[in-house]
Amino acid sequence: MDRIPFIIGNWKMYKDASAAVELCDQLRTTIRVVGDREVGVAPSFAVISLVHQHLGRSRIRVGAQNLHPEPEGAFTGEVSAEILVSVGCTFVIIGHSERRQYFHESDQFLGSKLRAALRANLDPVFCVGETLQERESGSTEAVIRQQLDGALGSLTPSQLSRIVVAYEPVWAIGTGKTATPETAQQVHRFIREYICERCGMQSADRLRILYGGSVKPDNVDALMTQPDIDGALVGGASLKAQDFARIVNYQV
Ligand code: PGA
């Protein structure tokens, strides 16, 4: 099964309005999205509309970094899937380790966010990953299994087939320490096997699993040669158009 690679830039809490416009202008001229790969950026909520406008017809997808599970209501400071769709989002990152760590988001809560995204037709990019301590104690697979069980448990196979999973080892995020291609591949394989057990070969074969954690222009090619790595979720290196363009144009 040929899976279309998906490269996403997670801008986190960087890029104010003028910097976001500047980056969009640069991305439009440096990145040409053709049919063999998908590209997306996830700016902060406040500039999503602006980014959507400025990316124009570039075919670069716009997504969000988070959402609230309810469609609307008295939830001060929150943003729903429906509102995200109304400003041009087509995907949303769910369960990033920074959300889990700093905002104490539980697997169950993340499950409700996943269902909310699917309800609104947003593609969820669901993040999983172990800490350094968990890796060193040999519990990487147990941790990932628990994260998948907790959030994906209530989804039907057809819902599952619409999600993207991002494996992001916490120890590799923003640290400059990338997982080796082989280490990442092992976990990606494990995730695909998990989906196969739950939903069968066809869903597992279709599932895109992105790698995230210090992806840079100089390591993306090797990561993308692995059979179960179907793209990248890029933080720091997505803030510079040239670096992000090089990542999008990875060569295997
Ligand atoms: P990084 O971030 O590329 O800066 O390590 C990745 C992420 O947090 O998604």
Short mmCIF file of C-alpha atoms and ligand atoms in Angstrom, two decimals:
data_model
loop_
_atom_site.label_atom_id
_atom_site.label_comp_id
_atom_site.label_asym_id
_atom_site.label_seq_id
_atom_site.Cartn_x
_atom_site.Cartn_y
_atom_site.Cartn_z
CA MET A 1 0.00 0.00 0.00
CA ASP A 2 1.36 3.40 -0.97
CA ARG A 3 0.85 5.92 1.76
CA ILE A 4 1.19 9.58 0.80
CA PRO A 5 3.82 11.10 3.11
CA PHE A 6 2.64 13.99 5.24
CA ILE A 7 5.06 16.65 6.53
CA ILE A 8 3.69 19.02 9.16
CA GLY A 9 5.28 22.12 10.67
CA ASN A 10 4.21 22.67 14.28
CA TRP A 11 4.84 26.33 14.96
CA LYS A 12 4.00 25.97 18.67
CA MET A 13 3.79 29.39 20.36
CA TYR A 14 6.06 31.10 17.85
CA LYS A 15 5.31 33.56 15.03
CA ASP A 16 3.15 36.58 15.73
CA ALA A 17 0.99 38.00 12.96
CA SER A 18 3.72 39.74 10.99
CA ALA A 19 6.23 36.90 11.37
CA ALA A 20 3.56 34.39 10.33
CA VAL A 21 2.77 36.37 7.18
CA GLU A 22 6.46 36.60 6.37
CA LEU A 23 6.93 32.86 6.79
CA CYS A 24 3.86 32.13 4.64
CA ASP A 25 5.24 34.32 1.86
CA GLN A 26 8.54 32.45 2.02
CA LEU A 27 6.85 29.05 2.12
CA ARG A 28 4.76 29.92 -0.90
CA THR A 29 7.86 30.61 -2.93
CA THR A 30 10.06 27.76 -1.64
CA ILE A 31 7.63 24.87 -1.41
CA ARG A 32 5.85 23.36 -4.32
CA VAL A 33 3.28 20.84 -3.20
CA VAL A 34 2.80 18.17 -5.78
CA GLY A 35 0.77 15.01 -5.63
CA ASP A 36 3.37 12.73 -4.06
CA ARG A 37 3.39 14.39 -0.63
CA GLU A 38 1.17 16.44 1.64
CA VAL A 39 2.40 19.47 3.54
CA GLY A 40 0.76 21.28 6.43
CA VAL A 41 1.47 23.94 9.02
CA ALA A 42 -0.07 24.35 12.47
CA PRO A 43 0.20 27.98 13.62
CA SER A 44 -1.12 29.33 16.89
CA PHE A 45 -4.91 29.74 17.06
CA ALA A 46 -4.71 33.53 16.81
CA VAL A 47 -3.10 33.58 13.37
CA ILE A 48 -4.76 30.58 11.71
CA SER A 49 -7.08 32.72 9.56
CA LEU A 50 -4.25 34.96 8.52
CA VAL A 51 -2.04 32.00 7.61
CA HIS A 52 -4.87 30.39 5.69
CA GLN A 53 -5.32 33.58 3.66
CA HIS A 54 -1.64 34.05 3.03
CA LEU A 55 -0.94 30.50 1.94
CA GLY A 56 -3.53 31.09 -0.74
CA ARG A 57 -3.43 28.47 -3.45
CA SER A 58 -0.16 26.94 -2.32
CA ARG A 59 -1.90 23.66 -1.35
CA ILE A 60 -0.15 23.80 2.01
CA ARG A 61 -2.74 22.59 4.51
CA VAL A 62 -3.52 24.57 7.64
CA GLY A 63 -4.17 22.88 10.96
CA ALA A 64 -4.39 23.63 14.66
CA GLN A 65 -2.30 22.48 17.60
CA ASN A 66 -5.22 21.68 19.89
CA LEU A 67 -9.01 21.82 20.21
CA HIS A 68 -11.78 21.46 22.78
CA PRO A 69 -14.07 18.42 22.50
CA GLU A 70 -17.39 20.30 22.70
CA PRO A 71 -18.79 21.83 19.50
CA GLU A 72 -19.64 25.10 21.26
CA GLY A 73 -20.49 26.40 24.71
CA ALA A 74 -19.36 28.37 27.71
CA PHE A 75 -15.72 27.27 27.71
CA THR A 76 -13.76 30.49 28.01
CA GLY A 77 -10.49 30.43 26.13
CA GLU A 78 -11.18 27.24 24.20
CA VAL A 79 -11.64 26.55 20.48
CA SER A 80 -13.85 23.83 18.99
CA ALA A 81 -13.32 21.62 15.96
CA GLU A 82 -16.21 23.37 14.21
CA ILE A 83 -14.64 26.80 14.72
CA LEU A 84 -11.31 25.48 13.41
CA VAL A 85 -12.98 24.20 10.26
CA SER A 86 -14.67 27.58 9.77
CA VAL A 87 -11.27 29.31 9.57
CA GLY A 88 -9.75 26.88 7.10
CA CYS A 89 -8.25 24.06 9.20
CA THR A 90 -8.27 20.57 7.76
CA PHE A 91 -6.30 18.81 10.47
CA VAL A 92 -5.54 19.14 14.16
CA ILE A 93 -2.71 17.92 16.39
CA ILE A 94 -4.01 16.07 19.45
CA GLY A 95 -2.11 14.89 22.50
CA HIS A 96 1.23 16.57 21.85
CA SER A 97 3.55 15.77 24.74
CA GLU A 98 3.61 19.45 25.74
CA ARG A 99 -0.18 19.29 26.18
CA ARG A 100 0.10 16.09 28.16
CA GLN A 101 2.93 17.41 30.31
CA TYR A 102 1.97 21.05 30.96
CA PHE A 103 -1.80 20.84 30.70
CA HIS A 104 -2.26 17.37 32.17
CA GLU A 105 -4.38 16.05 29.35
CA SER A 106 -5.36 12.46 30.03
CA ASP A 107 -5.65 9.69 27.45
CA GLN A 108 -9.40 9.67 27.99
CA PHE A 109 -9.75 13.40 27.43
CA LEU A 110 -7.64 13.04 24.31
CA GLY A 111 -10.05 10.33 23.13
CA SER A 112 -12.90 12.82 23.33
CA LYS A 113 -10.85 15.33 21.35
CA LEU A 114 -10.25 12.70 18.68
CA ARG A 115 -13.95 12.04 18.36
CA ALA A 116 -14.64 15.78 18.19
CA ALA A 117 -12.16 16.20 15.33
CA LEU A 118 -13.69 13.31 13.42
CA ARG A 119 -17.20 14.66 13.99
CA ALA A 120 -16.17 17.92 12.32
CA ASN A 121 -14.23 16.24 9.52
CA LEU A 122 -10.82 17.38 10.72
CA ASP A 123 -8.01 14.87 10.33
CA PRO A 124 -6.60 14.17 13.79
CA VAL A 125 -2.83 13.85 14.15
CA PHE A 126 -2.58 11.90 17.38
CA CYS A 127 0.76 12.07 19.20
CA VAL A 128 2.27 9.34 21.34
CA GLY A 129 5.74 8.92 22.82
CA GLU A 130 7.75 7.85 25.82
CA THR A 131 9.98 9.86 28.16
CA LEU A 132 13.68 9.13 28.53
CA GLN A 133 13.08 7.42 31.84
CA GLU A 134 10.41 5.18 30.32
CA ARG A 135 12.72 4.26 27.46
CA GLU A 136 15.61 3.50 29.78
CA SER A 137 13.45 1.31 31.96
CA GLY A 138 12.39 -0.71 28.90
CA SER A 139 8.74 0.32 28.97
CA THR A 140 8.51 2.18 25.65
CA GLU A 141 6.05 -0.25 24.06
CA ALA A 142 3.91 -0.52 27.19
CA VAL A 143 3.64 3.27 27.37
CA ILE A 144 2.72 3.62 23.72
CA ARG A 145 0.17 0.83 24.00
CA GLN A 146 -1.42 2.54 26.97
CA GLN A 147 -1.60 5.87 25.12
CA LEU A 148 -3.17 4.20 22.09
CA ASP A 149 -5.61 2.13 24.18
CA GLY A 150 -6.68 5.11 26.24
CA ALA A 151 -7.48 7.40 23.36
CA LEU A 152 -8.33 5.08 20.47
CA GLY A 153 -10.22 2.49 22.49
CA SER A 154 -13.65 3.84 21.72
CA LEU A 155 -13.14 4.47 18.01
CA THR A 156 -14.64 2.27 15.31
CA PRO A 157 -12.36 0.84 12.63
CA SER A 158 -13.75 3.31 10.09
CA GLN A 159 -12.97 6.23 12.42
CA LEU A 160 -9.53 4.81 13.06
CA SER A 161 -8.80 4.75 9.37
CA ARG A 162 -9.04 8.55 9.30
CA ILE A 163 -6.44 9.32 11.90
CA VAL A 164 -2.75 9.99 11.54
CA VAL A 165 -0.44 8.92 14.37
CA ALA A 166 2.73 10.82 15.24
CA TYR A 167 5.42 9.03 17.21
CA GLU A 168 7.27 11.68 19.15
CA PRO A 169 9.70 10.41 21.78
CA VAL A 170 9.62 13.09 24.48
CA TRP A 171 13.40 12.93 24.88
CA ALA A 172 13.85 13.92 21.23
CA ILE A 173 11.54 16.94 21.17
CA GLY A 174 13.40 20.23 21.01
CA THR A 175 16.58 18.59 22.29
CA GLY A 176 18.49 18.06 19.06
CA LYS A 177 18.62 14.34 19.92
CA THR A 178 16.80 12.54 17.14
CA ALA A 179 15.84 8.90 17.44
CA THR A 180 17.98 6.89 15.05
CA PRO A 181 16.03 5.76 11.99
CA GLU A 182 16.18 2.19 13.31
CA THR A 183 14.87 3.11 16.77
CA ALA A 184 12.03 5.11 15.27
CA GLN A 185 11.23 2.34 12.80
CA GLN A 186 10.88 -0.20 15.63
CA VAL A 187 8.25 1.88 17.36
CA HIS A 188 6.46 2.74 14.11
CA ARG A 189 6.25 -0.98 13.35
CA PHE A 190 4.89 -1.63 16.81
CA ILE A 191 2.17 1.01 16.27
CA ARG A 192 1.21 -0.48 12.91
CA GLU A 193 0.99 -3.93 14.44
CA TYR A 194 -1.20 -2.57 17.21
CA ILE A 195 -3.63 -1.11 14.64
CA CYS A 196 -3.50 -4.40 12.73
CA GLU A 197 -4.54 -6.31 15.87
CA ARG A 198 -7.36 -3.87 16.52
CA CYS A 199 -8.69 -3.28 13.02
CA GLY A 200 -7.03 -5.61 10.59
CA MET A 201 -4.39 -5.38 7.95
CA GLN A 202 -6.15 -2.97 5.66
CA SER A 203 -6.52 -0.20 8.24
CA ALA A 204 -2.98 -0.80 9.47
CA ASP A 205 -1.61 -0.60 5.97
CA ARG A 206 -3.40 2.65 5.33
CA LEU A 207 -2.40 4.34 8.60
CA ARG A 208 0.14 7.13 8.25
CA ILE A 209 2.64 7.24 11.10
CA LEU A 210 4.75 10.38 11.29
CA TYR A 211 7.96 10.74 13.23
CA GLY A 212 8.60 13.85 15.34
CA GLY A 213 11.51 14.92 17.53
CA SER A 214 14.37 17.07 16.22
CA VAL A 215 13.71 16.36 12.57
CA LYS A 216 16.17 18.52 10.61
CA PRO A 217 17.32 18.94 7.01
CA ASP A 218 20.30 16.68 7.71
CA ASN A 219 18.46 13.72 9.22
CA VAL A 220 15.15 13.65 7.37
CA ASP A 221 16.40 11.62 4.40
CA ALA A 222 17.59 8.74 6.56
CA LEU A 223 14.39 8.74 8.63
CA MET A 224 12.23 8.67 5.52
CA THR A 225 13.98 5.60 4.13
CA GLN A 226 12.36 3.50 6.85
CA PRO A 227 9.37 1.50 5.64
CA ASP A 228 6.99 2.52 8.42
CA ILE A 229 7.88 6.22 8.61
CA ASP A 230 5.30 8.09 6.56
CA GLY A 231 6.22 11.68 7.24
CA ALA A 232 7.34 14.07 9.92
CA LEU A 233 6.00 16.40 12.56
CA VAL A 234 8.56 19.18 12.69
CA GLY A 235 8.90 21.80 15.42
CA GLY A 236 11.99 24.02 15.50
CA ALA A 237 13.07 23.41 11.91
CA SER A 238 9.63 24.37 10.57
CA LEU A 239 10.13 27.98 11.68
CA LYS A 240 12.64 28.66 8.92
CA ALA A 241 11.28 28.39 5.40
CA GLN A 242 14.50 27.06 3.93
CA ASP A 243 14.89 24.31 6.49
CA PHE A 244 11.26 23.31 6.26
CA ALA A 245 11.42 23.30 2.46
CA ARG A 246 14.45 21.00 2.58
CA ILE A 247 12.56 18.66 4.91
CA VAL A 248 9.51 18.66 2.66
CA ASN A 249 11.79 17.90 -0.29
CA TYR A 250 13.47 14.98 1.47
CA GLN A 251 15.09 12.46 -0.79
CA VAL A 252 15.22 8.72 -0.32
P1 PGA B 1 11.17 19.61 17.42
O1 PGA B 1 9.61 19.50 17.87
O2 PGA B 1 11.20 19.30 15.94
O3 PGA B 1 11.54 21.02 17.72
O4 PGA B 1 11.90 18.62 18.21
C1 PGA B 1 8.79 18.48 17.38
C2 PGA B 1 7.41 18.60 17.97
O5 PGA B 1 7.30 18.98 19.15
O6 PGA B 1 6.39 18.32 17.31
#
